[in-house]
Amino acid sequence: MEPALKKGFGLGGRIDRALALCTSPSFPQGTDEYWMEQALIESMNSIGISSPNPAVGCLLVVGESVVGRGHTQAYRKEHAERMAFLNRDPAADLSRATAYVTLEPCSHHGHQPPCVELLLASPIPRIVIAVRDPDPRVNGEGIRRLRDAKKEVVLSVLEPECRAWNLPFFRNRETGRLFWAAKWAETPSGHLADASGHSKWITAEKSRAYTHWLRQKYDAIVVGARTFLEDRPRLTVRDCALPHQRHPVRWVFDPKGLLLSLPADAISGFTVFTSDSVLRSAGASGRGNFISIPEPPGSPDLVRSWIQTVESLRFDPPVQSIMVEGGAALLRSLFREGVFQAVHRFVGEKDFLTHNASQHLGWSPDQKWILQSIQEFDRDLLREWIKKD
């Protein structure tokens, strides 16, 4: 099966940019695809700060020169188009320019004024847009206004690649729900850990760097309690390309209260979800790092209740997307509940000396899943899928 995205692109954007490697153009210089790829790479500077807004890039191009560039700033701050105008060469003749934007310019008043007004007030005659904004306050209105003003508008240039980069935003606007992604690394035999539950390290440095990049892309990262106890993951952003602009919100799913016995500094920076009855019996209700999971009558499996709890919480800035990094039991339960909309699956060359069937996830994509990208990181192989709309 051929991936849906062009080579070199994944759900984390342009892959070599995420790894701080030299980024060679994928398209002939001067073409719309060439400049849109550069706008997408520009948008990757918004990672970790734009959410829940999309990470958008904008280039103003005259001939073969970029005369203005910008990307979405922190939540509630300036959008990409406004930054491109603020950073433009004042001597540039915008009447000869083309604006390349990875998402339809907004046409509504939010925390920022409408970006389409900038383009309408400018002499720029041509605007190239990768993908329509699904927000019901926009959804083609920006495009319509530009065309009504007799601007030339070109649509759908690198649309799949730009949509994949902002997939949590698109799905959230389309469904109104949190976006859940699964990420794991497995051995050639399909095991996520050895018989004792240890999983370090199945993959090599480049795969881990891309994982760190994805951590910054998603708003929250989750692991199960046993994975936390065995590996003590930091779940932080360290080894990927700059900028490092935030760590994700870090959560542990711990329905049995295995982490209650740990000292406070061992779970500092983590929020732990534990069943209500366990917290009450331990006298830990209201304890700082712990959030109670309600227990529906007759329901031994708390995963569904935990999903509902997570989706009912309100954060500032909002949590729009979650990446679950394991372990096998938690991933298996969430696949059974059908919450995942994206998968990042790494296969390393290393195998463990001991195996346990509980550490074998055994997931394989059915017809509901669309292969997006295949990436080789030295001897590791990454495949990424998204679930059909």
mmCIF file of C-alpha atoms in Angstrom:
data_model
loop_
_atom_site.group_PDB
_atom_site.id
_atom_site.type_symbol
_atom_site.label_atom_id
_atom_site.label_comp_id
_atom_site.label_asym_id
_atom_site.label_seq_id
_atom_site.Cartn_x
_atom_site.Cartn_y
_atom_site.Cartn_z
ATOM 1 C CA MET A 1 0.000 0.000 0.000
ATOM 2 C CA GLU A 2 1.336 3.431 -0.970
ATOM 3 C CA PRO A 3 1.315 6.124 1.733
ATOM 4 C CA ALA A 4 -1.120 9.015 1.312
ATOM 5 C CA LEU A 5 1.528 11.660 2.035
ATOM 6 C CA LYS A 6 4.433 12.565 -0.198
ATOM 7 C CA LYS A 7 7.815 11.136 0.700
ATOM 8 C CA GLY A 8 9.495 12.953 3.560
ATOM 9 C CA PHE A 9 6.229 14.115 5.161
ATOM 10 C CA GLY A 10 4.481 12.612 8.172
ATOM 11 C CA LEU A 11 1.970 13.493 10.859
ATOM 12 C CA GLY A 12 4.790 15.460 12.487
ATOM 13 C CA GLY A 13 5.286 17.645 9.408
ATOM 14 C CA ARG A 14 8.440 17.568 7.296
ATOM 15 C CA ILE A 15 10.378 14.744 8.972
ATOM 16 C CA ASP A 16 13.948 15.934 8.453
ATOM 17 C CA ARG A 17 12.982 19.344 9.851
ATOM 18 C CA ALA A 18 11.715 17.598 13.003
ATOM 19 C CA LEU A 19 15.078 15.849 13.339
ATOM 20 C CA ALA A 20 17.167 19.013 12.739
ATOM 21 C CA LEU A 21 18.547 17.517 9.524
ATOM 22 C CA CYS A 22 19.191 19.374 6.274
ATOM 23 C CA THR A 23 15.879 19.875 4.493
ATOM 24 C CA SER A 24 16.205 19.463 0.724
ATOM 25 C CA PRO A 25 13.296 20.754 -1.375
ATOM 26 C CA SER A 26 10.880 18.101 -2.587
ATOM 27 C CA PHE A 27 9.713 20.114 -5.597
ATOM 28 C CA PRO A 28 11.233 22.213 -8.397
ATOM 29 C CA GLN A 29 12.177 25.649 -7.158
ATOM 30 C CA GLY A 30 9.654 28.374 -7.897
ATOM 31 C CA THR A 31 6.616 26.111 -8.185
ATOM 32 C CA ASP A 32 3.585 26.512 -5.948
ATOM 33 C CA GLU A 33 4.429 23.172 -4.320
ATOM 34 C CA TYR A 34 7.967 24.359 -3.582
ATOM 35 C CA TRP A 35 6.779 27.507 -1.808
ATOM 36 C CA MET A 36 3.975 25.738 0.042
ATOM 37 C CA GLU A 37 6.487 23.225 1.359
ATOM 38 C CA GLN A 38 8.538 26.156 2.650
ATOM 39 C CA ALA A 39 5.400 27.606 4.255
ATOM 40 C CA LEU A 40 4.720 24.255 5.945
ATOM 41 C CA ILE A 41 8.283 24.159 7.269
ATOM 42 C CA GLU A 42 7.757 27.716 8.551
ATOM 43 C CA SER A 43 4.590 26.575 10.324
ATOM 44 C CA MET A 44 6.582 23.962 12.232
ATOM 45 C CA ASN A 45 8.073 26.818 14.271
ATOM 46 C CA SER A 46 4.642 27.085 15.918
ATOM 47 C CA ILE A 47 4.903 23.646 17.502
ATOM 48 C CA GLY A 48 3.992 23.575 21.148
ATOM 49 C CA ILE A 49 2.645 27.122 21.350
ATOM 50 C CA SER A 50 -0.217 27.560 18.890
ATOM 51 C CA SER A 51 -2.626 24.896 20.208
ATOM 52 C CA PRO A 52 -5.601 24.857 20.237
ATOM 53 C CA ASN A 53 -5.107 27.086 17.203
ATOM 54 C CA PRO A 54 -3.577 25.397 14.158
ATOM 55 C CA ALA A 55 0.142 25.770 13.467
ATOM 56 C CA VAL A 56 0.047 27.825 10.272
ATOM 57 C CA GLY A 57 2.808 29.201 8.064
ATOM 58 C CA CYS A 58 2.651 32.094 5.621
ATOM 59 C CA LEU A 59 5.158 33.281 3.013
ATOM 60 C CA LEU A 60 5.004 36.412 0.875
ATOM 61 C CA VAL A 61 6.946 35.735 -2.320
ATOM 62 C CA VAL A 62 8.007 38.074 -5.113
ATOM 63 C CA GLY A 63 9.687 36.322 -8.011
ATOM 64 C CA GLU A 64 12.197 33.936 -6.443
ATOM 65 C CA SER A 65 12.489 35.805 -3.130
ATOM 66 C CA VAL A 66 10.649 35.538 0.175
ATOM 67 C CA VAL A 67 9.828 39.105 1.217
ATOM 68 C CA GLY A 68 7.827 38.182 4.325
ATOM 69 C CA ARG A 69 7.353 35.126 6.482
ATOM 70 C CA GLY A 70 5.445 34.286 9.614
ATOM 71 C CA HIS A 71 4.005 31.482 11.704
ATOM 72 C CA THR A 72 1.276 31.292 14.330
ATOM 73 C CA GLN A 73 2.353 32.683 17.674
ATOM 74 C CA ALA A 74 1.305 31.481 21.125
ATOM 75 C CA TYR A 75 -2.384 30.866 21.802
ATOM 76 C CA ARG A 76 -4.345 34.138 21.646
ATOM 77 C CA LYS A 77 -1.408 35.889 19.918
ATOM 78 C CA GLU A 78 -0.784 36.827 16.273
ATOM 79 C CA HIS A 79 -1.611 34.503 13.399
ATOM 80 C CA ALA A 80 0.793 33.555 10.611
ATOM 81 C CA GLU A 81 -0.436 36.079 8.046
ATOM 82 C CA ARG A 82 -0.135 38.979 10.466
ATOM 83 C CA MET A 83 3.414 37.932 11.353
ATOM 84 C CA ALA A 84 4.351 37.708 7.670
ATOM 85 C CA PHE A 85 3.146 41.275 7.124
ATOM 86 C CA LEU A 86 4.916 42.495 10.264
ATOM 87 C CA ASN A 87 8.166 40.855 9.098
ATOM 88 C CA ARG A 88 7.944 41.844 5.429
ATOM 89 C CA ASP A 89 10.543 43.808 3.512
ATOM 90 C CA PRO A 90 9.106 47.355 3.407
ATOM 91 C CA ALA A 91 10.718 47.911 0.007
ATOM 92 C CA ALA A 92 9.037 44.865 -1.572
ATOM 93 C CA ASP A 93 6.478 45.453 -4.315
ATOM 94 C CA LEU A 94 3.504 43.480 -2.999
ATOM 95 C CA SER A 95 1.567 44.121 -6.196
ATOM 96 C CA ARG A 96 3.816 41.421 -7.708
ATOM 97 C CA ALA A 97 3.618 39.059 -4.712
ATOM 98 C CA THR A 98 1.991 35.714 -4.062
ATOM 99 C CA ALA A 99 0.941 34.811 -0.531
ATOM 100 C CA TYR A 100 1.328 31.125 0.410
ATOM 101 C CA VAL A 101 -0.732 30.071 3.430
ATOM 102 C CA THR A 102 -1.018 26.538 4.817
ATOM 103 C CA LEU A 103 -4.608 27.159 5.988
ATOM 104 C CA GLU A 104 -7.441 29.349 4.732
ATOM 105 C CA PRO A 105 -7.109 32.851 6.243
ATOM 106 C CA CYS A 106 -9.604 33.340 9.052
ATOM 107 C CA SER A 107 -12.570 35.620 8.433
ATOM 108 C CA HIS A 108 -13.903 36.041 11.976
ATOM 109 C CA HIS A 109 -12.994 38.056 15.058
ATOM 110 C CA GLY A 110 -11.507 35.861 17.802
ATOM 111 C CA HIS A 111 -8.556 36.770 20.002
ATOM 112 C CA GLN A 112 -7.095 38.287 16.820
ATOM 113 C CA PRO A 113 -8.738 40.267 13.998
ATOM 114 C CA PRO A 114 -9.533 38.472 10.717
ATOM 115 C CA CYS A 115 -6.415 37.647 8.685
ATOM 116 C CA VAL A 116 -8.366 37.880 5.456
ATOM 117 C CA GLU A 117 -8.680 41.634 6.061
ATOM 118 C CA LEU A 118 -4.895 41.987 5.759
ATOM 119 C CA LEU A 119 -4.881 40.319 2.373
ATOM 120 C CA LEU A 120 -7.914 42.259 1.173
ATOM 121 C CA ALA A 121 -6.296 45.556 2.157
ATOM 122 C CA SER A 122 -3.006 44.657 0.471
ATOM 123 C CA PRO A 123 -2.154 44.870 -3.228
ATOM 124 C CA ILE A 124 -1.223 41.174 -3.281
ATOM 125 C CA PRO A 125 -3.046 39.777 -6.335
ATOM 126 C CA ARG A 126 -2.564 36.028 -5.805
ATOM 127 C CA ILE A 127 -3.097 33.797 -2.758
ATOM 128 C CA VAL A 128 -2.264 30.078 -2.672
ATOM 129 C CA ILE A 129 -3.994 28.128 0.110
ATOM 130 C CA ALA A 130 -3.268 24.546 1.090
ATOM 131 C CA VAL A 131 -6.539 23.613 2.768
ATOM 132 C CA ARG A 132 -9.911 25.072 3.722
ATOM 133 C CA ASP A 133 -10.427 25.937 7.407
ATOM 134 C CA PRO A 134 -13.065 23.561 8.895
ATOM 135 C CA ASP A 135 -13.982 26.010 11.669
ATOM 136 C CA PRO A 136 -17.680 26.820 11.069
ATOM 137 C CA ARG A 137 -16.867 30.521 11.542
ATOM 138 C CA VAL A 138 -14.645 30.324 8.432
ATOM 139 C CA ASN A 139 -15.210 27.215 6.272
ATOM 140 C CA GLY A 140 -14.769 28.891 2.906
ATOM 141 C CA GLU A 141 -15.783 32.418 3.884
ATOM 142 C CA GLY A 142 -12.183 33.691 3.704
ATOM 143 C CA ILE A 143 -11.797 32.183 0.239
ATOM 144 C CA ARG A 144 -15.108 33.648 -0.924
ATOM 145 C CA ARG A 145 -14.192 37.149 0.226
ATOM 146 C CA LEU A 146 -10.817 37.005 -1.512
ATOM 147 C CA ARG A 147 -12.419 35.904 -4.767
ATOM 148 C CA ASP A 148 -15.153 38.521 -4.458
ATOM 149 C CA ALA A 149 -12.350 41.096 -4.282
ATOM 150 C CA LYS A 150 -11.011 39.734 -7.594
ATOM 151 C CA LYS A 151 -7.960 38.124 -6.010
ATOM 152 C CA GLU A 152 -6.657 34.994 -7.723
ATOM 153 C CA VAL A 153 -7.043 32.116 -5.265
ATOM 154 C CA VAL A 154 -5.396 28.730 -5.804
ATOM 155 C CA LEU A 155 -6.517 25.891 -3.527
ATOM 156 C CA SER A 156 -5.379 22.427 -2.407
ATOM 157 C CA VAL A 157 -1.601 22.761 -2.909
ATOM 158 C CA LEU A 158 -0.042 20.127 -0.582
ATOM 159 C CA GLU A 159 -3.453 19.740 1.022
ATOM 160 C CA PRO A 160 -2.902 16.215 2.464
ATOM 161 C CA GLU A 161 0.475 17.182 3.955
ATOM 162 C CA CYS A 162 -0.777 20.422 5.530
ATOM 163 C CA ARG A 163 -3.928 18.728 6.812
ATOM 164 C CA ALA A 164 -1.897 15.889 8.360
ATOM 165 C CA TRP A 165 0.335 18.379 10.171
ATOM 166 C CA ASN A 166 -2.715 19.983 11.838
ATOM 167 C CA LEU A 167 -4.859 16.847 12.049
ATOM 168 C CA PRO A 168 -5.805 17.314 15.750
ATOM 169 C CA PHE A 169 -7.194 20.768 14.923
ATOM 170 C CA PHE A 170 -9.148 19.489 11.920
ATOM 171 C CA ARG A 171 -10.666 16.511 13.718
ATOM 172 C CA ASN A 172 -11.496 18.584 16.797
ATOM 173 C CA ARG A 173 -13.337 21.165 14.687
ATOM 174 C CA GLU A 174 -15.132 18.445 12.748
ATOM 175 C CA THR A 175 -16.155 16.258 15.713
ATOM 176 C CA GLY A 176 -15.968 18.551 18.752
ATOM 177 C CA ARG A 177 -13.988 15.879 20.614
ATOM 178 C CA LEU A 178 -10.441 15.381 21.813
ATOM 179 C CA PHE A 179 -7.988 13.888 19.338
ATOM 180 C CA TRP A 180 -6.354 10.659 20.578
ATOM 181 C CA ALA A 181 -3.174 9.244 19.026
ATOM 182 C CA ALA A 182 -1.344 6.009 19.852
ATOM 183 C CA LYS A 183 2.429 5.773 19.782
ATOM 184 C CA TRP A 184 4.526 2.754 20.581
ATOM 185 C CA ALA A 185 7.742 0.979 19.672
ATOM 186 C CA GLU A 186 7.830 -2.767 19.210
ATOM 187 C CA THR A 187 10.425 -5.398 18.479
ATOM 188 C CA PRO A 188 10.468 -7.433 15.255
ATOM 189 C CA SER A 189 8.485 -10.073 17.150
ATOM 190 C CA GLY A 190 5.858 -7.487 18.093
ATOM 191 C CA HIS A 191 6.655 -7.047 21.805
ATOM 192 C CA LEU A 192 6.526 -3.663 23.505
ATOM 193 C CA ALA A 193 8.587 -4.749 26.527
ATOM 194 C CA ASP A 194 10.398 -7.769 27.918
ATOM 195 C CA ALA A 195 8.838 -10.291 30.279
ATOM 196 C CA SER A 196 9.540 -7.982 33.244
ATOM 197 C CA GLY A 197 7.914 -4.982 31.592
ATOM 198 C CA HIS A 198 11.079 -3.061 30.687
ATOM 199 C CA SER A 199 11.017 -1.367 27.283
ATOM 200 C CA LYS A 200 14.226 0.709 27.050
ATOM 201 C CA TRP A 201 15.373 0.952 24.330
ATOM 202 C CA ILE A 202 13.711 -0.744 21.375
ATOM 203 C CA THR A 203 14.480 2.043 18.923
ATOM 204 C CA ALA A 204 17.511 4.246 18.286
ATOM 205 C CA GLU A 205 18.225 7.965 18.567
ATOM 206 C CA LYS A 206 16.386 9.291 15.488
ATOM 207 C CA SER A 207 13.186 7.470 16.384
ATOM 208 C CA ARG A 208 13.349 8.847 19.918
ATOM 209 C CA ALA A 209 14.009 12.335 18.556
ATOM 210 C CA TYR A 210 10.892 12.151 16.390
ATOM 211 C CA THR A 211 8.917 10.915 19.406
ATOM 212 C CA HIS A 212 10.053 13.977 21.344
ATOM 213 C CA TRP A 213 8.949 16.188 18.469
ATOM 214 C CA LEU A 214 5.527 14.527 18.573
ATOM 215 C CA ARG A 215 5.330 15.083 22.334
ATOM 216 C CA GLN A 216 5.561 18.795 21.706
ATOM 217 C CA LYS A 217 2.945 18.545 18.948
ATOM 218 C CA TYR A 218 0.369 16.915 21.226
ATOM 219 C CA ASP A 219 -1.080 18.699 24.246
ATOM 220 C CA ALA A 220 -1.010 15.763 26.675
ATOM 221 C CA ILE A 221 1.004 12.524 26.942
ATOM 222 C CA VAL A 222 -0.256 9.443 28.793
ATOM 223 C CA VAL A 223 1.316 6.220 30.023
ATOM 224 C CA GLY A 224 -0.042 3.429 32.176
ATOM 225 C CA ALA A 225 1.037 3.026 35.788
ATOM 226 C CA ARG A 226 3.125 -0.109 35.241
ATOM 227 C CA THR A 227 4.991 1.521 32.360
ATOM 228 C CA PHE A 228 5.661 4.496 34.621
ATOM 229 C CA LEU A 229 6.952 2.286 37.439
ATOM 230 C CA GLU A 230 9.152 0.120 35.206
ATOM 231 C CA ASP A 231 10.672 2.813 32.973
ATOM 232 C CA ARG A 232 10.175 6.075 34.928
ATOM 233 C CA PRO A 233 9.763 8.016 31.668
ATOM 234 C CA ARG A 234 10.168 11.785 31.829
ATOM 235 C CA LEU A 235 7.817 12.306 28.852
ATOM 236 C CA THR A 236 9.548 15.594 28.114
ATOM 237 C CA VAL A 237 10.847 17.262 24.942
ATOM 238 C CA ARG A 238 14.642 16.987 24.719
ATOM 239 C CA ASP A 239 16.282 15.405 21.699
ATOM 240 C CA CYS A 240 14.398 16.766 18.681
ATOM 241 C CA ALA A 241 14.947 19.864 16.578
ATOM 242 C CA LEU A 242 14.465 23.328 18.003
ATOM 243 C CA PRO A 243 12.365 25.125 19.042
ATOM 244 C CA HIS A 244 11.628 23.430 22.369
ATOM 245 C CA GLN A 245 8.724 25.603 23.439
ATOM 246 C CA ARG A 246 6.860 23.471 25.951
ATOM 247 C CA HIS A 247 6.574 20.099 27.581
ATOM 248 C CA PRO A 248 3.212 18.397 27.212
ATOM 249 C CA VAL A 249 0.806 17.913 30.080
ATOM 250 C CA ARG A 250 1.910 14.552 31.527
ATOM 251 C CA TRP A 251 -0.632 12.020 32.751
ATOM 252 C CA VAL A 252 -0.542 8.509 34.240
ATOM 253 C CA PHE A 253 -3.517 6.152 34.107
ATOM 254 C CA ASP A 254 -3.374 4.376 37.456
ATOM 255 C CA PRO A 255 -6.815 2.973 38.346
ATOM 256 C CA LYS A 256 -5.423 0.681 41.084
ATOM 257 C CA GLY A 257 -3.439 3.398 42.843
ATOM 258 C CA LEU A 258 -0.014 1.834 42.320
ATOM 259 C CA LEU A 259 1.630 5.258 42.478
ATOM 260 C CA LEU A 260 0.063 6.271 45.796
ATOM 261 C CA SER A 261 2.996 4.805 47.705
ATOM 262 C CA LEU A 262 5.587 6.848 45.808
ATOM 263 C CA PRO A 263 7.097 9.966 47.377
ATOM 264 C CA ALA A 264 5.732 13.254 46.071
ATOM 265 C CA ASP A 265 8.908 14.141 44.190
ATOM 266 C CA ALA A 266 8.694 10.885 42.154
ATOM 267 C CA ILE A 267 5.482 12.066 40.497
ATOM 268 C CA SER A 268 6.206 15.781 40.486
ATOM 269 C CA GLY A 269 4.933 17.270 37.230
ATOM 270 C CA PHE A 270 2.555 14.357 36.555
ATOM 271 C CA THR A 271 -1.198 14.121 36.997
ATOM 272 C CA VAL A 272 -2.336 10.659 38.062
ATOM 273 C CA PHE A 273 -5.824 9.326 37.350
ATOM 274 C CA THR A 274 -6.936 6.809 40.015
ATOM 275 C CA SER A 275 -10.273 5.225 40.822
ATOM 276 C CA ASP A 276 -12.437 7.057 43.311
ATOM 277 C CA SER A 277 -12.737 4.079 45.693
ATOM 278 C CA VAL A 278 -8.952 3.567 45.815
ATOM 279 C CA LEU A 279 -8.370 7.228 46.613
ATOM 280 C CA ARG A 280 -11.005 7.203 49.331
ATOM 281 C CA SER A 281 -9.766 3.986 50.928
ATOM 282 C CA ALA A 282 -6.219 5.365 50.960
ATOM 283 C CA GLY A 283 -7.415 8.652 52.444
ATOM 284 C CA ALA A 284 -5.950 10.419 49.402
ATOM 285 C CA SER A 285 -9.047 12.156 48.064
ATOM 286 C CA GLY A 286 -8.093 15.694 47.194
ATOM 287 C CA ARG A 287 -4.363 14.897 47.101
ATOM 288 C CA GLY A 288 -2.632 17.287 44.720
ATOM 289 C CA ASN A 289 -1.370 15.124 41.860
ATOM 290 C CA PHE A 290 -4.352 12.751 41.763
ATOM 291 C CA ILE A 291 -7.666 13.030 39.921
ATOM 292 C CA SER A 292 -10.527 10.705 40.766
ATOM 293 C CA ILE A 293 -12.071 8.392 38.158
ATOM 294 C CA PRO A 294 -15.773 7.762 38.913
ATOM 295 C CA GLU A 295 -16.752 4.089 39.050
ATOM 296 C CA PRO A 296 -20.008 3.268 37.256
ATOM 297 C CA PRO A 297 -21.966 0.432 38.942
ATOM 298 C CA GLY A 298 -21.137 -2.988 37.553
ATOM 299 C CA SER A 299 -18.247 -1.741 35.434
ATOM 300 C CA PRO A 300 -14.937 -3.394 36.377
ATOM 301 C CA ASP A 301 -13.081 -1.703 33.519
ATOM 302 C CA LEU A 302 -12.442 1.952 34.308
ATOM 303 C CA VAL A 303 -11.003 2.861 30.921
ATOM 304 C CA ARG A 304 -14.293 4.119 29.509
ATOM 305 C CA SER A 305 -15.008 6.155 32.646
ATOM 306 C CA TRP A 306 -11.483 7.582 32.490
ATOM 307 C CA ILE A 307 -11.986 8.612 28.847
ATOM 308 C CA GLN A 308 -15.173 10.412 29.841
ATOM 309 C CA THR A 309 -13.399 12.074 32.771
ATOM 310 C CA VAL A 310 -10.548 13.292 30.568
ATOM 311 C CA GLU A 311 -12.911 14.623 27.913
ATOM 312 C CA SER A 312 -14.930 16.519 30.527
ATOM 313 C CA LEU A 313 -11.946 18.352 32.035
ATOM 314 C CA ARG A 314 -11.327 21.980 31.123
ATOM 315 C CA PHE A 315 -7.837 23.410 30.808
ATOM 316 C CA ASP A 316 -6.399 26.819 29.914
ATOM 317 C CA PRO A 317 -5.103 26.696 27.271
ATOM 318 C CA PRO A 318 -7.412 23.875 26.218
ATOM 319 C CA VAL A 319 -6.166 20.327 25.753
ATOM 320 C CA GLN A 320 -7.120 19.383 22.205
ATOM 321 C CA SER A 321 -4.967 16.291 21.608
ATOM 322 C CA ILE A 322 -3.557 13.354 23.567
ATOM 323 C CA MET A 323 -0.804 10.889 22.670
ATOM 324 C CA VAL A 324 -0.769 7.585 24.532
ATOM 325 C CA GLU A 325 2.712 6.060 24.720
ATOM 326 C CA GLY A 326 1.842 2.754 26.388
ATOM 327 C CA GLY A 327 2.047 0.259 27.784
ATOM 328 C CA ALA A 328 0.485 -2.597 25.920
ATOM 329 C CA ALA A 329 -2.477 -3.084 28.289
ATOM 330 C CA LEU A 330 -3.553 0.561 28.147
ATOM 331 C CA LEU A 331 -3.142 0.752 24.373
ATOM 332 C CA ARG A 332 -5.109 -2.465 23.949
ATOM 333 C CA SER A 333 -7.972 -1.130 26.093
ATOM 334 C CA LEU A 334 -8.127 2.165 24.235
ATOM 335 C CA PHE A 335 -8.111 0.438 20.844
ATOM 336 C CA ARG A 336 -11.025 -1.645 22.125
ATOM 337 C CA GLU A 337 -12.878 1.574 23.031
ATOM 338 C CA GLY A 338 -12.211 2.946 19.529
ATOM 339 C CA VAL A 339 -10.876 6.349 20.620
ATOM 340 C CA PHE A 340 -7.690 6.433 18.557
ATOM 341 C CA GLN A 341 -7.668 8.484 15.372
ATOM 342 C CA ALA A 342 -3.946 8.264 14.601
ATOM 343 C CA VAL A 343 -1.183 5.712 15.091
ATOM 344 C CA HIS A 344 2.606 6.169 15.192
ATOM 345 C CA ARG A 345 4.078 2.654 15.141
ATOM 346 C CA PHE A 346 7.843 2.148 15.366
ATOM 347 C CA VAL A 347 9.505 -1.208 14.753
ATOM 348 C CA GLY A 348 13.096 -1.479 15.927
ATOM 349 C CA GLU A 349 15.704 -4.109 15.140
ATOM 350 C CA LYS A 350 16.340 -4.993 18.780
ATOM 351 C CA ASP A 351 14.575 -7.937 20.393
ATOM 352 C CA PHE A 352 14.334 -8.926 24.042
ATOM 353 C CA LEU A 353 15.786 -12.046 25.594
ATOM 354 C CA THR A 354 12.539 -12.763 27.449
ATOM 355 C CA HIS A 355 8.970 -12.491 26.153
ATOM 356 C CA ASN A 356 5.539 -12.343 27.715
ATOM 357 C CA ALA A 357 2.284 -12.516 25.775
ATOM 358 C CA SER A 358 0.896 -9.560 27.768
ATOM 359 C CA GLN A 359 3.535 -7.331 26.152
ATOM 360 C CA HIS A 360 2.429 -8.257 22.625
ATOM 361 C CA LEU A 361 -0.065 -5.659 21.390
ATOM 362 C CA GLY A 362 -1.035 -7.525 18.235
ATOM 363 C CA TRP A 363 -2.622 -4.541 16.493
ATOM 364 C CA SER A 364 -2.987 -4.558 12.734
ATOM 365 C CA PRO A 365 -4.835 -1.929 10.680
ATOM 366 C CA ASP A 366 -8.110 -2.870 9.046
ATOM 367 C CA GLN A 367 -9.966 -1.055 6.259
ATOM 368 C CA LYS A 368 -10.845 1.801 8.644
ATOM 369 C CA TRP A 369 -7.198 2.931 8.718
ATOM 370 C CA ILE A 370 -5.351 4.861 6.003
ATOM 371 C CA LEU A 371 -1.583 4.571 5.784
ATOM 372 C CA GLN A 372 -0.110 8.078 5.801
ATOM 373 C CA SER A 373 3.657 7.684 5.829
ATOM 374 C CA ILE A 374 6.535 5.209 5.984
ATOM 375 C CA GLN A 375 9.824 6.516 7.382
ATOM 376 C CA GLU A 376 13.162 4.818 7.873
ATOM 377 C CA PHE A 377 15.208 6.021 10.834
ATOM 378 C CA ASP A 378 18.513 4.178 10.444
ATOM 379 C CA ARG A 379 17.417 0.592 11.144
ATOM 380 C CA ASP A 380 14.043 1.517 12.632
ATOM 381 C CA LEU A 381 10.838 1.668 10.617
ATOM 382 C CA LEU A 382 7.958 4.037 11.372
ATOM 383 C CA ARG A 383 4.501 3.712 9.894
ATOM 384 C CA GLU A 384 1.781 6.265 10.588
ATOM 385 C CA TRP A 385 -1.958 5.770 10.024
ATOM 386 C CA ILE A 386 -5.054 7.853 10.490
ATOM 387 C CA LYS A 387 -8.582 6.586 10.929
ATOM 388 C CA LYS A 388 -11.072 7.429 8.207
ATOM 389 C CA ASP A 389 -13.306 10.424 8.937
#
